[in-house]
mmCIF file of C-alpha atoms in Angstrom:
data_model
loop_
_atom_site.group_PDB
_atom_site.id
_atom_site.type_symbol
_atom_site.label_atom_id
_atom_site.label_comp_id
_atom_site.label_asym_id
_atom_site.label_seq_id
_atom_site.Cartn_x
_atom_site.Cartn_y
_atom_site.Cartn_z
ATOM 1 C CA UNK A 1 -9.415 6.286 18.459
ATOM 2 C CA UNK A 2 -6.740 8.102 16.618
ATOM 3 C CA UNK A 3 -3.139 7.425 16.816
ATOM 4 C CA UNK A 4 -0.786 10.492 17.309
ATOM 5 C CA UNK A 5 2.772 9.916 16.039
ATOM 6 C CA UNK A 6 6.047 11.658 16.956
ATOM 7 C CA UNK A 7 9.665 11.006 16.176
ATOM 8 C CA UNK A 8 11.039 8.671 18.622
ATOM 9 C CA UNK A 9 14.392 10.458 19.303
ATOM 10 C CA UNK A 10 16.201 13.382 17.994
ATOM 11 C CA UNK A 11 19.593 14.785 18.758
ATOM 12 C CA UNK A 12 20.565 18.636 18.638
ATOM 13 C CA UNK A 13 23.739 20.252 19.259
ATOM 14 C CA UNK A 14 24.096 22.987 21.872
ATOM 15 C CA UNK A 15 22.931 26.261 20.267
ATOM 16 C CA UNK A 16 21.410 24.409 17.375
ATOM 17 C CA UNK A 17 17.740 23.965 16.099
ATOM 18 C CA UNK A 18 15.510 21.079 16.034
ATOM 19 C CA UNK A 19 11.848 20.634 15.029
ATOM 20 C CA UNK A 20 9.637 18.047 16.477
ATOM 21 C CA UNK A 21 6.424 16.943 14.735
ATOM 22 C CA UNK A 22 3.061 15.581 15.813
ATOM 23 C CA UNK A 23 0.955 13.788 13.086
ATOM 24 C CA UNK A 24 -2.541 12.353 13.289
ATOM 25 C CA UNK A 25 -3.761 9.063 11.907
ATOM 26 C CA UNK A 26 -6.924 10.672 10.991
ATOM 27 C CA UNK A 27 -5.329 13.284 8.535
ATOM 28 C CA UNK A 28 -3.827 16.885 8.699
ATOM 29 C CA UNK A 29 -3.493 18.293 12.086
ATOM 30 C CA UNK A 30 -5.298 21.732 12.345
ATOM 31 C CA UNK A 31 -5.796 24.409 14.961
ATOM 32 C CA UNK A 32 -9.100 22.646 15.490
ATOM 33 C CA UNK A 33 -7.010 19.739 17.298
ATOM 34 C CA UNK A 34 -5.881 22.729 19.787
ATOM 35 C CA UNK A 35 -2.266 21.084 19.922
ATOM 36 C CA UNK A 36 -0.461 21.086 23.260
ATOM 37 C CA UNK A 37 3.261 20.469 23.752
ATOM 38 C CA UNK A 38 4.653 19.086 27.053
ATOM 39 C CA UNK A 39 8.068 18.652 28.419
ATOM 40 C CA UNK A 40 8.952 16.007 30.901
ATOM 41 C CA UNK A 41 12.365 15.323 32.624
ATOM 42 C CA UNK A 42 13.163 12.098 34.224
ATOM 43 C CA UNK A 43 11.399 11.631 37.722
ATOM 44 C CA UNK A 44 9.416 14.685 37.268
ATOM 45 C CA UNK A 45 5.816 15.658 36.425
ATOM 46 C CA UNK A 46 5.336 16.990 32.895
ATOM 47 C CA UNK A 47 5.003 20.799 32.366
ATOM 48 C CA UNK A 48 3.121 22.370 29.705
ATOM 49 C CA UNK A 49 5.114 24.522 27.185
ATOM 50 C CA UNK A 50 2.656 25.278 24.384
ATOM 51 C CA UNK A 51 -1.171 25.344 24.130
ATOM 52 C CA UNK A 52 -3.505 25.948 21.237
ATOM 53 C CA UNK A 53 -0.936 25.440 18.550
ATOM 54 C CA UNK A 54 1.471 28.444 19.327
ATOM 55 C CA UNK A 55 0.628 30.006 22.742
ATOM 56 C CA UNK A 56 3.145 29.947 25.479
ATOM 57 C CA UNK A 57 2.738 30.052 29.312
ATOM 58 C CA UNK A 58 4.695 32.560 31.190
ATOM 59 C CA UNK A 59 7.513 30.036 31.989
ATOM 60 C CA UNK A 60 8.048 28.735 28.455
ATOM 61 C CA UNK A 61 11.353 29.900 27.328
ATOM 62 C CA UNK A 62 11.323 31.979 24.200
ATOM 63 C CA UNK A 63 13.534 29.514 22.342
ATOM 64 C CA UNK A 64 10.480 27.195 22.052
ATOM 65 C CA UNK A 65 7.739 27.781 19.532
ATOM 66 C CA UNK A 66 4.805 26.104 18.300
ATOM 67 C CA UNK A 67 3.304 25.983 14.704
ATOM 68 C CA UNK A 68 1.475 23.931 12.057
ATOM 69 C CA UNK A 69 3.905 22.498 9.503
ATOM 70 C CA UNK A 70 3.043 20.249 6.589
ATOM 71 C CA UNK A 71 -0.129 18.828 8.109
ATOM 72 C CA UNK A 72 1.311 18.300 11.319
ATOM 73 C CA UNK A 73 1.818 20.167 14.726
ATOM 74 C CA UNK A 74 5.359 21.170 15.245
ATOM 75 C CA UNK A 75 7.470 22.272 18.119
ATOM 76 C CA UNK A 76 10.686 24.107 17.295
ATOM 77 C CA UNK A 77 13.677 24.551 19.679
ATOM 78 C CA UNK A 78 16.019 27.284 18.554
ATOM 79 C CA UNK A 79 19.274 27.517 20.458
ATOM 80 C CA UNK A 80 19.119 24.446 22.435
ATOM 81 C CA UNK A 81 20.474 24.373 25.845
ATOM 82 C CA UNK A 82 21.773 21.363 27.906
ATOM 83 C CA UNK A 83 18.702 21.757 30.172
ATOM 84 C CA UNK A 84 16.222 21.172 27.182
ATOM 85 C CA UNK A 85 17.188 17.465 27.185
ATOM 86 C CA UNK A 86 13.963 15.730 27.927
ATOM 87 C CA UNK A 87 10.992 13.788 26.542
ATOM 88 C CA UNK A 88 8.496 15.870 24.637
ATOM 89 C CA UNK A 89 4.986 14.942 24.151
ATOM 90 C CA UNK A 90 2.174 16.497 22.044
ATOM 91 C CA UNK A 91 -1.566 16.234 22.823
ATOM 92 C CA UNK A 92 -4.329 16.712 20.195
ATOM 93 C CA UNK A 93 -8.200 17.127 20.904
ATOM 94 C CA UNK A 94 -10.537 15.084 18.829
ATOM 95 C CA UNK A 95 -13.900 16.785 19.621
ATOM 96 C CA UNK A 96 -13.520 16.306 23.316
ATOM 97 C CA UNK A 97 -11.432 13.338 23.508
ATOM 98 C CA UNK A 98 -7.664 13.753 23.608
ATOM 99 C CA UNK A 99 -4.867 11.672 22.490
ATOM 100 C CA UNK A 100 -1.153 12.052 23.473
ATOM 101 C CA UNK A 101 1.539 11.398 21.054
ATOM 102 C CA UNK A 102 4.137 8.702 21.385
ATOM 103 C CA UNK A 103 6.724 11.162 22.739
ATOM 104 C CA UNK A 104 10.204 12.254 21.436
ATOM 105 C CA UNK A 105 13.355 11.881 23.397
ATOM 106 C CA UNK A 106 15.323 15.119 22.698
ATOM 107 C CA UNK A 107 19.193 14.684 23.349
ATOM 108 C CA UNK A 108 21.394 17.859 23.404
ATOM 109 C CA UNK A 109 24.806 16.695 22.314
ATOM 110 C CA UNK B 1 0.372 28.662 46.901
ATOM 111 C CA UNK B 2 -0.955 27.642 43.299
ATOM 112 C CA UNK B 3 -0.879 23.936 43.194
ATOM 113 C CA UNK B 4 -2.623 20.609 42.494
ATOM 114 C CA UNK B 5 -2.068 17.711 44.958
ATOM 115 C CA UNK B 6 -3.103 14.163 44.249
ATOM 116 C CA UNK B 7 -3.804 11.493 46.752
ATOM 117 C CA UNK B 8 -5.468 8.075 47.023
ATOM 118 C CA UNK B 9 -3.184 5.856 45.123
ATOM 119 C CA UNK B 10 -1.925 2.501 46.474
ATOM 120 C CA UNK B 11 -1.962 -1.086 45.834
ATOM 121 C CA UNK B 12 -5.143 -2.867 44.785
ATOM 122 C CA UNK B 13 -6.118 -6.268 43.572
ATOM 123 C CA UNK B 14 -7.493 -6.824 40.076
ATOM 124 C CA UNK B 15 -11.145 -6.217 40.047
ATOM 125 C CA UNK B 16 -10.785 -3.932 42.879
ATOM 126 C CA UNK B 17 -11.720 -0.108 43.178
ATOM 127 C CA UNK B 18 -9.783 3.020 44.218
ATOM 128 C CA UNK B 19 -10.741 6.697 44.394
ATOM 129 C CA UNK B 20 -8.255 9.328 43.542
ATOM 130 C CA UNK B 21 -8.508 12.880 44.814
ATOM 131 C CA UNK B 22 -6.906 16.061 43.508
ATOM 132 C CA UNK B 23 -6.911 19.134 45.695
ATOM 133 C CA UNK B 24 -6.504 22.375 44.138
ATOM 134 C CA UNK B 25 -5.455 25.769 45.840
ATOM 135 C CA UNK B 26 -4.391 29.051 45.119
ATOM 136 C CA UNK B 27 -6.535 29.826 42.007
ATOM 137 C CA UNK B 28 -10.121 29.752 41.156
ATOM 138 C CA UNK B 29 -10.806 26.170 40.688
ATOM 139 C CA UNK B 30 -14.262 26.393 39.405
ATOM 140 C CA UNK B 31 -13.169 28.527 36.326
ATOM 141 C CA UNK B 32 -11.280 25.773 34.611
ATOM 142 C CA UNK B 33 -11.571 22.325 33.022
ATOM 143 C CA UNK B 34 -9.627 19.538 34.541
ATOM 144 C CA UNK B 35 -7.948 16.201 33.271
ATOM 145 C CA UNK B 36 -6.673 13.067 34.512
ATOM 146 C CA UNK B 37 -3.724 11.807 32.823
ATOM 147 C CA UNK B 38 -1.679 8.682 33.668
ATOM 148 C CA UNK B 39 1.848 7.198 32.875
ATOM 149 C CA UNK B 40 2.612 3.472 33.154
ATOM 150 C CA UNK B 41 6.110 2.636 34.541
ATOM 151 C CA UNK B 42 8.557 3.628 31.722
ATOM 152 C CA UNK B 43 5.829 4.340 29.255
ATOM 153 C CA UNK B 44 4.537 7.513 27.769
ATOM 154 C CA UNK B 45 1.568 9.799 28.784
ATOM 155 C CA UNK B 46 -1.875 8.465 28.339
ATOM 156 C CA UNK B 47 -5.024 10.916 28.670
ATOM 157 C CA UNK B 48 -7.766 9.469 30.717
ATOM 158 C CA UNK B 49 -10.577 11.869 31.323
ATOM 159 C CA UNK B 50 -11.745 15.418 30.954
ATOM 160 C CA UNK B 51 -14.323 17.329 33.021
ATOM 161 C CA UNK B 52 -15.531 20.868 32.192
ATOM 162 C CA UNK B 53 -15.437 23.568 34.717
ATOM 163 C CA UNK B 54 -19.062 23.051 35.796
ATOM 164 C CA UNK B 55 -18.904 19.346 35.385
ATOM 165 C CA UNK B 56 -21.523 19.256 32.818
ATOM 166 C CA UNK B 57 -19.235 17.914 30.070
ATOM 167 C CA UNK B 58 -17.205 14.711 30.574
ATOM 168 C CA UNK B 59 -15.018 12.626 28.197
ATOM 169 C CA UNK B 60 -13.179 9.304 28.764
ATOM 170 C CA UNK B 61 -10.487 7.451 26.918
ATOM 171 C CA UNK B 62 -11.791 4.123 25.466
ATOM 172 C CA UNK B 63 -9.533 2.123 27.777
ATOM 173 C CA UNK B 64 -11.293 3.275 30.907
ATOM 174 C CA UNK B 65 -14.961 4.076 29.608
ATOM 175 C CA UNK B 66 -17.545 2.380 31.727
ATOM 176 C CA UNK B 67 -14.900 1.534 34.464
ATOM 177 C CA UNK B 68 -13.787 5.057 35.625
ATOM 178 C CA UNK B 69 -15.796 7.923 36.740
ATOM 179 C CA UNK B 70 -14.466 11.618 36.798
ATOM 180 C CA UNK B 71 -16.205 14.167 39.061
ATOM 181 C CA UNK B 72 -15.511 17.625 40.918
ATOM 182 C CA UNK B 73 -16.830 19.419 43.847
ATOM 183 C CA UNK B 74 -16.157 23.028 43.203
ATOM 184 C CA UNK B 75 -17.133 23.988 46.608
ATOM 185 C CA UNK B 76 -14.212 21.898 47.897
ATOM 186 C CA UNK B 77 -11.873 22.686 45.193
ATOM 187 C CA UNK B 78 -11.399 18.981 44.555
ATOM 188 C CA UNK B 79 -11.343 16.746 41.468
ATOM 189 C CA UNK B 80 -11.959 13.012 41.796
ATOM 190 C CA UNK B 81 -11.260 9.820 39.897
ATOM 191 C CA UNK B 82 -13.514 6.778 40.918
ATOM 192 C CA UNK B 83 -11.675 3.696 39.315
ATOM 193 C CA UNK B 84 -13.571 0.263 39.460
ATOM 194 C CA UNK B 85 -12.807 -3.021 37.783
ATOM 195 C CA UNK B 86 -9.163 -2.295 37.999
ATOM 196 C CA UNK B 87 -6.876 -4.204 35.683
ATOM 197 C CA UNK B 88 -3.106 -4.889 35.746
ATOM 198 C CA UNK B 89 -2.666 -2.522 32.709
ATOM 199 C CA UNK B 90 -4.070 0.353 34.868
ATOM 200 C CA UNK B 91 -1.008 0.472 36.911
ATOM 201 C CA UNK B 92 0.376 3.794 36.567
ATOM 202 C CA UNK B 93 1.262 7.300 37.954
ATOM 203 C CA UNK B 94 -1.899 9.200 37.811
ATOM 204 C CA UNK B 95 -1.589 13.197 37.271
ATOM 205 C CA UNK B 96 -4.359 15.697 37.724
ATOM 206 C CA UNK B 97 -3.924 18.606 35.301
ATOM 207 C CA UNK B 98 -5.569 21.850 34.691
ATOM 208 C CA UNK B 99 -5.940 25.433 35.855
ATOM 209 C CA UNK B 100 -6.147 26.990 32.396
ATOM 210 C CA UNK B 101 -4.635 25.240 29.498
ATOM 211 C CA UNK B 102 -3.029 22.702 31.667
ATOM 212 C CA UNK B 103 -0.876 25.130 33.290
ATOM 213 C CA UNK B 104 -0.694 23.165 36.528
ATOM 214 C CA UNK B 105 0.176 19.469 37.002
ATOM 215 C CA UNK B 106 0.112 17.615 40.420
ATOM 216 C CA UNK B 107 3.027 15.453 41.445
ATOM 217 C CA UNK B 108 1.255 12.357 40.587
ATOM 218 C CA UNK B 109 -0.035 9.409 42.830
ATOM 219 C CA UNK B 110 0.990 5.807 41.999
ATOM 220 C CA UNK B 111 -1.691 3.165 41.521
ATOM 221 C CA UNK B 112 -0.537 -0.525 41.441
ATOM 222 C CA UNK B 113 -3.032 -3.134 40.453
ATOM 223 C CA UNK B 114 -1.507 -6.475 41.433
ATOM 224 C CA UNK B 115 -2.588 -9.700 43.185
#
């Protein structure tokens, strides 16, 4: 089973920009992995921000964007807000089976 | 109201069984694939299983293959996870997710495997 790796923690200043990445032990992440990004705050269920690399749900703030960057999936937060402090997880598809990333704790400070 | 509601969690002894349910409402359940995802206390998310909209395609994580069975009843707008041969490491909050690109998540149901 593949291992999906994310930065353990990142800090961003209010109004600043931060990019989270999601790498695969099997090689480059492509659109064929259908990358998802989820946000989870303490004590809450996760919510889906991004699907299929870069598509947003209706509730996804415009400041979040998804892409492929340097062989990894990436989630960029531009103009960070205090309410964006949370754990972020990516999810990759491997021919039907799925693997979550290790998660990134984002602090807005 | 568009939502997913899990039920069926609880305390079970190692080697025991449990059946989780996920009731869907407010959308056309039969149109969408569904997943079970779990989160052990203080840990990250772990994908458990996937089932296609018709139920004809199913996948499992290696950690549960042969012990867990996912199913759905589109007439009852319900998703299920039959969990057998439970182990301590299966202790987690179990979430169902789906409804189109995982737009919906349930609130989770806690499964505790302990003697």
